[in-house]
CSV table of C-alpha atoms in Angstrom, one decimal:
chain,number,residue,atom,x,y,z
A,1,MET,CA,25.3,7.9,20.0
A,2,SER,CA,26.1,4.4,18.8
A,3,SER,CA,25.6,3.5,14.6
A,4,ALA,CA,22.6,0.7,16.2
A,5,ALA,CA,21.5,3.5,19.1
A,6,GLN,CA,20.4,5.8,16.1
A,7,SER,CA,19.3,3.2,13.1
A,8,LEU,CA,16.4,2.3,16.3
A,9,ARG,CA,16.0,6.2,16.3
A,10,LEU,CA,15.3,6.8,12.6
A,11,ILE,CA,13.2,3.6,12.5
A,12,VAL,CA,11.3,5.0,15.7
A,13,ILE,CA,10.3,7.9,13.7
A,14,LEU,CA,9.7,7.3,10.9
A,15,PHE,CA,7.3,3.5,12.0
A,16,PHE,CA,5.2,7.1,13.1
A,17,LEU,CA,5.6,8.4,10.0
A,18,ALA,CA,4.4,4.9,8.3
A,19,MET,CA,2.1,4.8,10.7
A,20,ALA,CA,0.1,8.7,9.8
A,21,VAL,CA,-0.5,7.8,7.3
A,22,ASN,CA,-1.0,3.4,7.3
A,23,TRP,CA,-3.2,3.9,10.3
A,24,PRO,CA,-6.2,5.9,7.8
A,25,TYR,CA,-5.5,4.0,4.7
A,26,ALA,CA,-5.6,0.4,6.3
A,27,PHE,CA,-8.6,1.9,7.9
A,28,SER,CA,-10.1,3.0,5.2
A,29,SER,CA,-9.6,-0.6,3.5
A,30,THR,CA,-11.3,-3.1,5.9
A,31,TYR,CA,-13.4,-1.7,8.2
A,32,LEU,CA,-15.8,-2.0,5.7
A,33,ASN,CA,-15.2,-6.1,5.6
A,34,THR,CA,-16.6,-7.2,8.9
A,35,PRO,CA,-20.0,-5.0,10.0
A,36,VAL,CA,-21.5,-5.8,6.4
A,37,ASP,CA,-25.0,-6.3,7.6
A,38,GLN,CA,-25.0,-3.2,9.9
A,39,PHE,CA,-24.0,-0.9,7.0
A,40,LYS,CA,-26.6,-2.6,4.8
A,41,GLU,CA,-29.2,-1.4,8.0
A,42,PHE,CA,-27.7,1.4,7.3
A,43,LEU,CA,-28.4,1.9,4.4
A,44,ASN,CA,-31.4,1.1,4.1
A,45,GLU,CA,-32.7,3.2,6.9
A,46,SER,CA,-31.4,5.6,5.4
A,47,LEU,CA,-33.3,4.9,1.7
A,48,GLY,CA,-36.1,4.4,3.4
A,49,GLY,CA,-36.5,1.2,4.0
A,50,ASP,CA,-37.7,-1.7,1.6
A,51,MET,CA,-34.4,-1.5,-0.5
A,52,THR,CA,-34.0,-4.2,-3.1
A,53,GLU,CA,-30.9,-7.3,-3.4
A,54,GLY,CA,-29.9,-4.9,-6.2
A,55,LYS,CA,-30.2,-0.8,-5.2
A,56,TYR,CA,-27.9,-2.5,-1.9
A,57,ASP,CA,-25.2,-3.9,-4.3
A,58,LEU,CA,-25.1,-0.8,-6.1
A,59,TRP,CA,-24.9,1.5,-2.9
A,60,TRP,CA,-22.1,-0.7,-1.7
A,61,ASP,CA,-20.4,-1.7,-4.9
A,62,LEU,CA,-20.5,2.8,-5.2
A,63,ILE,CA,-19.3,2.6,-1.3
A,64,GLN,CA,-16.1,-0.1,-1.7
A,65,ASN,CA,-15.5,0.9,-5.1
A,66,ILE,CA,-15.4,4.6,-5.2
A,67,TRP,CA,-11.7,4.4,-2.8
A,68,PHE,CA,-9.9,2.8,-6.5
A,69,VAL,CA,-11.1,5.7,-7.9
A,70,GLY,CA,-10.0,8.4,-5.5
A,71,PHE,CA,-6.6,6.2,-5.3
A,72,PHE,CA,-6.5,6.6,-8.8
A,73,ILE,CA,-7.1,10.8,-9.0
A,74,GLY,CA,-4.2,11.6,-6.6
A,75,ILE,CA,-2.2,8.9,-8.1
A,76,PHE,CA,-1.9,11.5,-10.6
A,77,LEU,CA,-1.5,14.7,-8.5
A,78,ASN,CA,1.2,12.6,-7.1
A,79,PRO,CA,4.1,14.6,-9.5
A,80,LEU,CA,2.5,17.9,-8.8
A,81,VAL,CA,2.3,18.1,-5.5
A,82,ASN,CA,4.9,16.0,-3.6
A,83,ASP,CA,7.2,17.1,-6.9
A,84,ARG,CA,6.4,20.7,-6.4
A,85,LEU,CA,5.8,21.1,-3.3
A,86,GLY,CA,7.7,18.9,-1.1
A,87,ARG,CA,7.8,15.6,0.1
A,88,ARG,CA,7.1,17.2,3.6
A,89,TYR,CA,3.9,19.1,2.9
A,90,GLY,CA,2.6,17.2,0.1
A,91,MET,CA,1.8,14.5,2.5
A,92,LEU,CA,1.3,17.7,5.5
A,93,ILE,CA,-1.8,18.8,2.7
A,94,ALA,CA,-2.7,15.1,2.3
A,95,ASN,CA,-3.3,14.4,6.0
A,96,VAL,CA,-5.2,17.5,6.8
A,97,CYS,CA,-7.4,16.4,3.6
A,98,ILE,CA,-7.6,12.2,5.0
A,99,LEU,CA,-8.8,14.3,8.5
A,100,PHE,CA,-11.4,16.3,6.6
A,101,ALA,CA,-12.6,13.2,4.9
A,102,ALA,CA,-12.6,11.3,8.3
A,103,VAL,CA,-15.3,13.7,9.6
A,104,LEU,CA,-17.3,13.5,6.8
A,105,GLN,CA,-17.4,10.0,7.3
A,106,TRP,CA,-18.4,10.1,10.4
A,107,LEU,CA,-20.8,12.8,9.6
A,108,ALA,CA,-22.6,10.2,7.4
A,109,VAL,CA,-23.6,7.1,9.0
A,110,PHE,CA,-24.2,9.7,12.3
A,111,LEU,CA,-26.5,11.9,10.3
A,112,HIS,CA,-27.8,9.0,7.6
A,113,VAL,CA,-26.3,10.3,4.7
A,114,PRO,CA,-25.2,7.5,2.3
A,115,VAL,CA,-23.7,10.7,-0.6
A,116,LEU,CA,-21.3,11.7,2.5
A,117,LEU,CA,-19.9,8.8,2.7
A,118,ILE,CA,-19.5,7.5,-0.9
A,119,ILE,CA,-17.4,11.6,-0.5
A,120,GLY,CA,-15.7,11.2,1.8
A,121,ARG,CA,-13.6,8.4,0.7
A,122,ALA,CA,-13.8,9.0,-2.6
A,123,ILE,CA,-11.9,13.0,-0.5
A,124,ALA,CA,-9.5,10.1,1.9
A,125,SER,CA,-8.4,7.6,-0.7
A,126,THR,CA,-7.1,10.4,-3.1
A,127,ALA,CA,-5.7,12.5,-0.6
A,128,THR,CA,-4.3,9.1,0.7
A,129,ALA,CA,-3.0,8.4,-2.5
A,130,VAL,CA,-0.7,11.0,-2.2
A,131,ALA,CA,0.6,11.0,1.6
A,132,PHE,CA,1.1,7.4,0.1
A,133,GLN,CA,3.7,7.8,-2.8
A,134,SER,CA,5.4,11.3,-0.3
A,135,LEU,CA,6.0,7.9,2.6
A,136,VAL,CA,7.4,5.7,0.3
A,137,LEU,CA,9.3,8.5,-1.2
A,138,TYR,CA,10.2,8.8,2.8
A,139,LEU,CA,11.4,6.0,3.9
A,140,GLN,CA,13.8,5.9,0.7
A,141,GLU,CA,15.0,9.3,1.0
A,142,SER,CA,15.2,9.8,4.5
A,143,PRO,CA,17.2,6.5,5.9
A,144,PRO,CA,20.9,5.7,5.6
A,145,THR,CA,22.0,3.2,2.1
A,146,HIS,CA,22.4,-0.2,5.0
A,147,ILE,CA,19.3,0.7,6.6
A,148,ARG,CA,17.2,1.8,3.1
A,149,GLY,CA,15.6,-1.9,3.3
A,150,THR,CA,14.2,-2.8,6.7
A,151,VAL,CA,13.2,1.5,7.2
A,152,SER,CA,10.6,0.9,3.8
A,153,PHE,CA,8.9,-2.4,5.1
A,154,LEU,CA,7.7,0.1,8.9
A,155,SER,CA,5.1,1.3,5.6
A,156,GLU,CA,3.9,-2.5,4.4
A,157,ILE,CA,4.1,-2.8,8.5
A,158,THR,CA,2.1,-0.2,9.7
A,159,PHE,CA,-0.6,-0.7,7.0
A,160,ALA,CA,-0.9,-4.5,8.3
A,161,ILE,CA,-0.9,-3.4,11.8
A,162,PHE,CA,-3.3,-1.1,11.0
A,163,CYS,CA,-5.2,-3.2,9.3
A,164,ILE,CA,-5.6,-6.3,11.7
A,165,GLU,CA,-7.9,-3.0,13.4
A,166,GLY,CA,-10.2,-1.2,10.9
A,167,THR,CA,-10.9,-6.1,10.8
A,168,MET,CA,-11.2,-6.1,14.9
A,169,LEU,CA,-13.0,-3.2,15.3
A,170,GLY,CA,-15.8,-4.0,12.9
A,171,THR,CA,-16.7,-7.5,14.4
A,172,ASP,CA,-19.8,-7.3,16.6
A,173,GLU,CA,-18.1,-7.9,20.0
A,174,LEU,CA,-15.8,-3.9,19.5
A,175,LEU,CA,-17.8,-1.5,17.7
A,176,GLY,CA,-19.0,-3.2,14.9
A,177,ASN,CA,-22.9,-2.7,16.1
A,178,ASN,CA,-21.9,1.6,16.6
A,179,LEU,CA,-21.1,2.8,13.0
A,180,PRO,CA,-20.8,6.4,14.7
A,181,TRP,CA,-18.2,5.2,17.4
A,182,LEU,CA,-16.5,3.1,14.1
A,183,THR,CA,-15.6,5.7,11.7
A,184,ALA,CA,-15.8,8.2,14.9
A,185,SER,CA,-12.2,6.1,16.5
A,186,ILE,CA,-10.0,7.0,13.5
A,187,LEU,CA,-10.5,10.5,14.6
A,188,PRO,CA,-8.1,11.2,17.0
A,189,LEU,CA,-5.0,9.6,15.2
A,190,CYS,CA,-6.0,11.3,11.6
A,191,ILE,CA,-5.2,15.4,14.4
A,192,PHE,CA,-2.4,13.2,15.9
A,193,ALA,CA,-0.6,12.9,12.2
A,194,VAL,CA,-1.6,16.2,11.3
A,195,ILE,CA,0.7,17.6,15.0
A,196,TYR,CA,3.8,15.3,14.1
A,197,LEU,CA,3.8,15.5,10.2
A,198,TYR,CA,4.4,19.3,11.7
A,199,PHE,CA,7.3,18.6,12.8
A,200,ILE,CA,8.9,16.1,10.7
A,201,PRO,CA,12.7,17.9,8.0
A,202,GLU,CA,12.3,17.8,4.4
A,203,THR,CA,13.7,15.1,2.8
A,204,PRO,CA,17.2,15.5,2.6
A,205,LYS,CA,17.6,14.3,-1.6
A,206,PHE,CA,14.9,16.3,-2.5
A,207,LEU,CA,16.2,19.5,-0.2
A,208,LEU,CA,19.3,18.8,-2.7
A,209,ILE,CA,17.9,18.6,-5.7
A,210,SER,CA,15.5,21.7,-5.8
A,211,GLY,CA,18.7,23.8,-4.6
A,212,ALA,CA,17.4,23.8,-1.2
A,213,GLU,CA,20.1,25.9,1.9
A,214,ARG,CA,23.0,23.9,1.8
A,215,SER,CA,22.2,24.7,5.9
A,216,ALA,CA,18.0,22.9,5.4
A,217,VAL,CA,19.9,19.7,3.8
A,218,GLU,CA,22.0,19.4,6.6
A,219,HIS,CA,19.8,19.8,9.1
A,220,SER,CA,18.8,17.1,7.4
A,221,PHE,CA,20.7,14.6,7.3
A,222,ARG,CA,21.6,15.8,10.3
A,223,PHE,CA,18.1,14.7,11.2
A,224,PHE,CA,17.6,11.5,9.5
A,225,HIS,CA,21.1,10.1,9.8
A,226,GLY,CA,23.2,11.1,13.6
A,227,PRO,CA,24.8,14.2,14.6
A,228,GLY,CA,28.0,12.3,13.5
A,229,VAL,CA,27.7,11.7,9.9
A,230,ASN,CA,29.6,12.4,7.2
A,231,ILE,CA,28.3,14.9,4.9
A,232,PRO,CA,30.2,15.9,3.0
A,233,ALA,CA,30.7,12.0,1.7
A,234,VAL,CA,26.8,11.6,1.9
A,235,ILE,CA,25.8,14.9,-0.2
A,236,LYS,CA,28.7,13.3,-2.8
A,237,GLU,CA,26.8,10.1,-3.7
A,238,THR,CA,23.5,12.1,-3.9
A,239,GLU,CA,24.9,14.7,-6.2
A,240,ILE,CA,26.3,11.0,-8.3
A,241,GLU,CA,22.5,10.2,-8.1
A,242,ILE,CA,21.1,13.7,-9.2
A,243,THR,CA,23.8,15.0,-12.0
A,244,GLN,CA,22.9,10.9,-13.8
A,245,GLU,CA,20.0,11.8,-15.4
A,246,SER,CA,20.8,14.5,-18.1
A,247,PHE,CA,16.9,16.0,-17.1
A,248,SER,CA,15.5,18.0,-13.3
A,249,ILE,CA,12.4,18.1,-12.5
A,250,THR,CA,12.6,21.8,-12.2
A,251,CYS,CA,13.6,22.4,-15.5
A,252,SER,CA,12.5,20.0,-18.0
A,253,PRO,CA,8.3,19.6,-18.9
A,254,SER,CA,6.9,16.5,-17.2
A,255,ILE,CA,6.0,15.1,-20.5
A,256,LEU,CA,9.5,14.5,-21.3
A,257,LEU,CA,10.0,13.2,-18.0
A,258,ALA,CA,6.5,10.9,-18.7
A,259,LEU,CA,7.7,10.2,-22.3
A,260,ASP,CA,10.7,9.0,-20.9
A,261,LEU,CA,9.9,6.4,-19.5
A,262,ILE,CA,8.9,4.6,-22.1
A,263,ARG,CA,11.6,5.8,-24.5
A,264,VAL,CA,14.8,5.2,-22.5
A,265,SER,CA,15.5,1.5,-21.7
A,266,HIS,CA,17.5,1.7,-18.6
A,267,LEU,CA,13.6,3.7,-17.3
A,268,ARG,CA,11.3,1.4,-18.9
A,269,LYS,CA,12.9,-2.0,-17.7
A,270,ALA,CA,12.2,-0.2,-14.6
A,271,LEU,CA,8.4,0.6,-15.5
A,272,PHE,CA,8.1,-2.9,-16.2
A,273,LEU,CA,9.4,-4.9,-13.6
A,274,SER,CA,7.7,-2.0,-11.3
A,275,VAL,CA,4.8,-3.3,-12.5
A,276,CYS,CA,5.2,-7.1,-12.8
A,277,CYS,CA,6.2,-6.6,-9.2
A,278,LEU,CA,3.3,-5.3,-8.1
A,279,GLN,CA,1.0,-7.0,-10.1
A,280,ASN,CA,1.6,-10.1,-7.2
A,281,CYS,CA,0.2,-7.6,-5.0
A,282,ILE,CA,-3.7,-6.9,-6.5
A,283,ALA,CA,-5.8,-10.5,-5.2
A,284,LEU,CA,-4.5,-8.8,-1.5
A,285,TRP,CA,-8.3,-6.7,-2.1
A,286,THR,CA,-9.6,-9.2,-3.4
A,287,PHE,CA,-9.3,-11.0,0.3
A,288,ILE,CA,-9.5,-8.3,2.5
A,289,TYR,CA,-12.8,-6.7,0.7
A,290,ASN,CA,-14.6,-10.7,0.5
A,291,SER,CA,-13.2,-13.0,2.8
A,292,THR,CA,-16.0,-13.4,4.9
A,293,HIS,CA,-17.9,-13.7,2.0
A,294,PHE,CA,-15.6,-16.1,0.9
A,295,LEU,CA,-15.7,-18.6,3.6
A,296,GLU,CA,-19.4,-18.3,4.4
A,297,ASP,CA,-20.3,-20.0,1.4
A,298,ILE,CA,-17.9,-22.3,1.5
A,299,ASN,CA,-20.4,-23.4,5.1
A,300,ILE,CA,-17.5,-22.0,7.7
A,301,ASP,CA,-20.1,-20.4,10.2
A,302,SER,CA,-20.4,-16.1,10.5
A,303,GLY,CA,-18.6,-15.5,14.2
A,304,ILE,CA,-16.0,-18.0,12.3
A,305,SER,CA,-14.9,-16.6,8.5
A,306,LYS,CA,-15.5,-12.4,10.0
A,307,TRP,CA,-12.7,-14.2,13.0
A,308,SER,CA,-10.4,-15.8,10.4
A,309,ALA,CA,-10.6,-13.3,8.9
A,310,THR,CA,-9.1,-11.1,11.5
A,311,ALA,CA,-6.6,-14.3,11.4
A,312,MET,CA,-5.8,-12.9,8.5
A,313,MET,CA,-4.7,-10.0,9.0
A,314,ILE,CA,-3.1,-10.8,12.5
A,315,VAL,CA,-1.0,-13.8,10.3
A,316,TYR,CA,0.2,-10.8,7.5
A,317,ALA,CA,1.1,-8.3,9.8
A,318,ILE,CA,3.4,-11.2,11.9
A,319,PHE,CA,4.9,-11.7,8.8
A,320,THR,CA,6.0,-8.8,7.1
A,321,ILE,CA,7.2,-7.5,10.2
A,322,ILE,CA,9.8,-10.4,10.1
A,323,GLY,CA,10.4,-10.3,6.7
A,324,GLY,CA,11.7,-6.5,7.5
A,325,SER,CA,13.9,-8.2,9.9
A,326,PHE,CA,15.4,-9.7,7.8
A,327,VAL,CA,15.3,-7.9,3.5
A,328,ASP,CA,19.0,-5.7,4.2
A,329,ARG,CA,20.6,-9.7,5.1
A,330,TRP,CA,19.3,-11.7,3.0
A,331,GLY,CA,18.8,-8.6,0.0
A,332,ARG,CA,15.6,-8.3,-1.9
A,333,ARG,CA,15.5,-10.9,-4.8
A,334,LYS,CA,16.0,-13.8,-2.3
A,335,ILE,CA,12.7,-13.0,-0.6
A,336,LEU,CA,10.3,-11.6,-2.9
A,337,ILE,CA,10.5,-13.5,-5.7
A,338,PRO,CA,10.1,-17.0,-4.0
A,339,PHE,CA,7.6,-15.5,-1.6
A,340,SER,CA,5.9,-14.5,-4.5
A,341,TYR,CA,5.6,-18.2,-5.6
A,342,LEU,CA,4.1,-19.8,-2.7
A,343,ASN,CA,1.9,-16.9,-2.5
A,344,ALA,CA,0.5,-17.6,-6.7
A,345,LEU,CA,0.3,-20.8,-5.3
A,346,SER,CA,-1.8,-20.4,-1.9
A,347,ILE,CA,-3.9,-19.4,-4.3
A,348,ALA,CA,-4.0,-21.9,-6.6
A,349,LEU,CA,-4.9,-24.3,-3.1
A,350,PHE,CA,-7.3,-22.0,-1.8
A,351,THR,CA,-9.4,-22.7,-4.9
A,352,LEU,CA,-8.7,-26.5,-5.3
A,353,PHE,CA,-9.7,-26.4,-1.1
A,354,THR,CA,-13.3,-24.4,-2.3
A,355,GLN,CA,-13.7,-27.2,-4.7
A,356,LEU,CA,-13.5,-30.2,-2.8
A,357,GLN,CA,-15.1,-28.9,0.0
A,358,LYS,CA,-17.7,-29.6,-2.7
A,359,ALA,CA,-17.2,-33.3,-2.0
A,360,GLN,CA,-16.1,-32.9,1.1
A,361,ASP,CA,-16.6,-30.9,3.6
A,362,PHE,CA,-13.5,-31.1,6.0
A,363,TRP,CA,-11.5,-29.4,3.0
A,364,LYS,CA,-13.0,-26.0,4.2
A,365,TYR,CA,-10.5,-25.9,7.0
A,366,PHE,CA,-7.5,-27.2,5.0
A,367,ALA,CA,-9.2,-23.2,2.5
A,368,VAL,CA,-9.2,-20.8,5.5
A,369,ALA,CA,-5.4,-23.0,6.0
A,370,ALA,CA,-4.9,-21.8,2.6
A,371,LEU,CA,-5.6,-18.1,3.0
A,372,ILE,CA,-3.9,-18.1,6.0
A,373,PHE,CA,-0.9,-18.9,3.9
A,374,TYR,CA,-1.1,-16.4,1.4
A,375,ALA,CA,-1.0,-13.7,3.9
A,376,SER,CA,2.0,-15.8,5.3
A,377,SER,CA,4.4,-15.6,2.3
A,378,TYR,CA,3.1,-12.1,1.2
A,379,GLY,CA,3.3,-10.6,4.3
A,380,PHE,CA,6.9,-12.0,4.6
A,381,GLY,CA,8.4,-11.2,0.9
A,382,VAL,CA,5.5,-9.9,-1.9
A,383,GLY,CA,4.0,-6.9,-0.3
A,384,ALA,CA,6.4,-4.2,1.3
A,385,ILE,CA,9.1,-5.0,-1.6
A,386,SER,CA,6.7,-4.8,-4.2
A,387,TRP,CA,5.2,-0.7,-3.3
A,388,PHE,CA,9.2,0.4,-2.3
A,389,ILE,CA,11.4,-1.4,-5.6
A,390,SER,CA,10.2,1.2,-8.5
A,391,SER,CA,12.2,4.4,-6.5
A,392,GLU,CA,15.3,1.4,-6.2
A,393,LEU,CA,15.2,1.0,-9.4
A,394,THR,CA,14.7,5.4,-10.8
A,395,PRO,CA,16.6,8.5,-10.4
A,396,ILE,CA,14.4,11.5,-8.3
A,397,GLN,CA,14.4,13.1,-10.7
A,398,TYR,CA,12.2,10.3,-13.0
A,399,ARG,CA,10.9,8.5,-8.9
A,400,THR,CA,7.7,10.6,-8.7
A,401,LEU,CA,6.3,10.2,-12.3
A,402,MET,CA,7.8,6.0,-11.9
A,403,GLN,CA,5.9,5.8,-8.7
A,404,SER,CA,2.5,7.3,-10.7
A,405,ALA,CA,2.7,5.1,-13.6
A,406,CYS,CA,3.6,1.4,-11.9
A,407,TYR,CA,0.3,2.9,-9.1
A,408,SER,CA,-1.9,3.8,-12.2
A,409,ILE,CA,-1.7,1.0,-14.2
A,410,ASN,CA,-1.9,-1.8,-10.4
A,411,THR,CA,-5.2,0.8,-9.5
A,412,ILE,CA,-6.5,0.3,-13.0
A,413,SER,CA,-5.9,-3.7,-12.5
A,414,VAL,CA,-6.7,-3.3,-9.4
A,415,VAL,CA,-10.1,-1.4,-9.7
A,416,ILE,CA,-11.2,-4.1,-12.7
A,417,SER,CA,-10.5,-8.1,-10.7
A,418,THR,CA,-12.5,-6.0,-8.2
A,419,PHE,CA,-15.6,-5.3,-10.5
A,420,VAL,CA,-15.5,-8.5,-12.5
A,421,VAL,CA,-14.1,-10.4,-9.2
A,422,LEU,CA,-17.8,-12.6,-7.5
A,423,PRO,CA,-19.5,-11.8,-10.4
A,424,PHE,CA,-17.8,-13.8,-12.3
A,425,TYR,CA,-17.2,-16.0,-8.8
A,426,TYR,CA,-20.7,-16.0,-9.1
A,427,TRP,CA,-20.3,-17.9,-13.1
A,428,ILE,CA,-17.5,-20.4,-12.9
A,429,GLY,CA,-16.5,-20.4,-8.1
A,430,SER,CA,-12.8,-20.2,-7.8
A,431,TYR,CA,-11.6,-20.9,-10.2
A,432,CYS,CA,-12.2,-17.5,-11.2
A,433,PHE,CA,-8.5,-16.5,-9.1
A,434,LEU,CA,-6.0,-18.3,-10.8
A,435,ILE,CA,-7.9,-16.9,-14.0
A,436,LEU,CA,-7.2,-13.0,-11.7
A,437,TYR,CA,-4.6,-14.0,-10.0
A,438,THR,CA,-3.0,-17.2,-10.8
A,439,ILE,CA,-1.9,-17.4,-14.2
A,440,PRO,CA,-0.9,-13.5,-14.2
A,441,SER,CA,1.5,-13.6,-11.5
A,442,MET,CA,3.0,-16.2,-13.4
A,443,PHE,CA,3.8,-14.3,-16.4
A,444,CYS,CA,5.3,-11.3,-14.7
A,445,LEU,CA,7.2,-14.2,-11.8
A,446,PHE,CA,9.1,-15.1,-15.1
A,447,TYR,CA,9.7,-12.1,-15.6
A,448,ILE,CA,11.0,-11.0,-12.7
A,449,THR,CA,13.5,-14.2,-12.1
A,450,ARG,CA,15.2,-12.8,-15.1
A,451,ASN,CA,15.4,-9.6,-15.2
A,452,LEU,CA,15.6,-8.6,-11.6
A,453,PRO,CA,18.5,-6.8,-9.8
A,454,GLU,CA,19.3,-7.2,-6.6
A,455,THR,CA,18.8,-3.6,-4.7
A,456,LYS,CA,20.1,-4.7,-1.0
A,457,GLY,CA,23.1,-2.4,0.4
A,458,LYS,CA,23.3,0.0,-2.9
A,459,GLU,CA,23.4,3.2,-4.1
A,460,ILE,CA,20.8,4.1,-6.8
A,461,HIS,CA,22.8,5.4,-9.3
A,462,GLU,CA,24.7,1.6,-8.8
A,463,ILE,CA,20.9,-0.5,-9.7
A,464,VAL,CA,20.3,2.3,-12.4
A,465,ASN,CA,23.9,1.4,-14.0
A,466,GLU,CA,23.8,-2.0,-13.4
A,467,LEU,CA,19.8,-2.1,-15.5
A,468,LYS,CA,21.8,0.7,-18.2
A,469,ASN,CA,24.5,-2.9,-18.6
């Protein structure tokens, strides 16, 4: 099999792996966005009717934001599960839990029990956090170095594609008027995910660091790199990475490794860089959850607002696919930094146009264009790289802890922003987007521009040495 054919084979295998994790993740993130009126009716009927606006807001906030609470818990389970049991079993167990949670969410709307919906989303989000971090580790630790960037983009590509599915299924024309069918639509995929993951081997790097038998390591390398892989060469490179740091995940207390993220200069720098990159991802959740509301608020028809939100997701997916085809040619810095600046600019433009709409109504269409601009810049260069860059900056011993630290800080920021954005929006209008998103992103971008090393085509130990120097 030629090198190109082997690369394509691996991309297909890992695409389905990413789909198994990110289809439920994206669906759970978006299916609430479009059938808002139907869920309001569901809550009203389930809670006895005559529900006040305040009571509805309380229930809706719980249903939406319990996702971030569960995700935060799952982030801290990452080192316990993915380091102790392995990436494969971590992902497999998490997806079994996601399947169970999907059944609970279907039962919630079928039986009109809103509490079950909250419990189901809490379980799903906790398990999704574990599965998502397992996926990032798989996409970083499995492929050959020359396609590591392209393969790592598969996570964002699949998430973007299935955000479209979740958004579109929630429209009135599809399943938005039938909530039991809407929540049941994810069940076949959850079953497929569990079956598919059962047949995927553990990552070769984890097998090496955990002291697995040589035959298992070689089988994993051949599965992911192809039958013609130079086994001694790839094992040697991996062993250099493993022996680069003095501690091992199999013998060092987690608290010591966690403290190293602050005490050791190159780990601290990797932490700061990773957190700053993820800062640029925070606004996405606000626009995924509330874009329809923001557009309706500037006098855009409800139906057009819903389909504009869908169009934003489609553009996001298209540009993520395009970005994935360039990341191993242009490099991380040349994509991440300029497109992050453009992404911050798009939020500023959306703020400007929503303010101008108050004087002249036609500016509302420029606001829609600004949201599309936001989705394209985020998809091409911000989202995917920001989520996997921490794994490229960190030795394998510290990788899950680095993930947990970065993702937990990001989740706290997301929770705060999603809780305060609507009250803030009602208070000062769209200026809140500048305060919550654009200004913090600009400060982070200044630091990234000065300090982020290029990681394209480099082994992890080479990147870590750059940070040390």
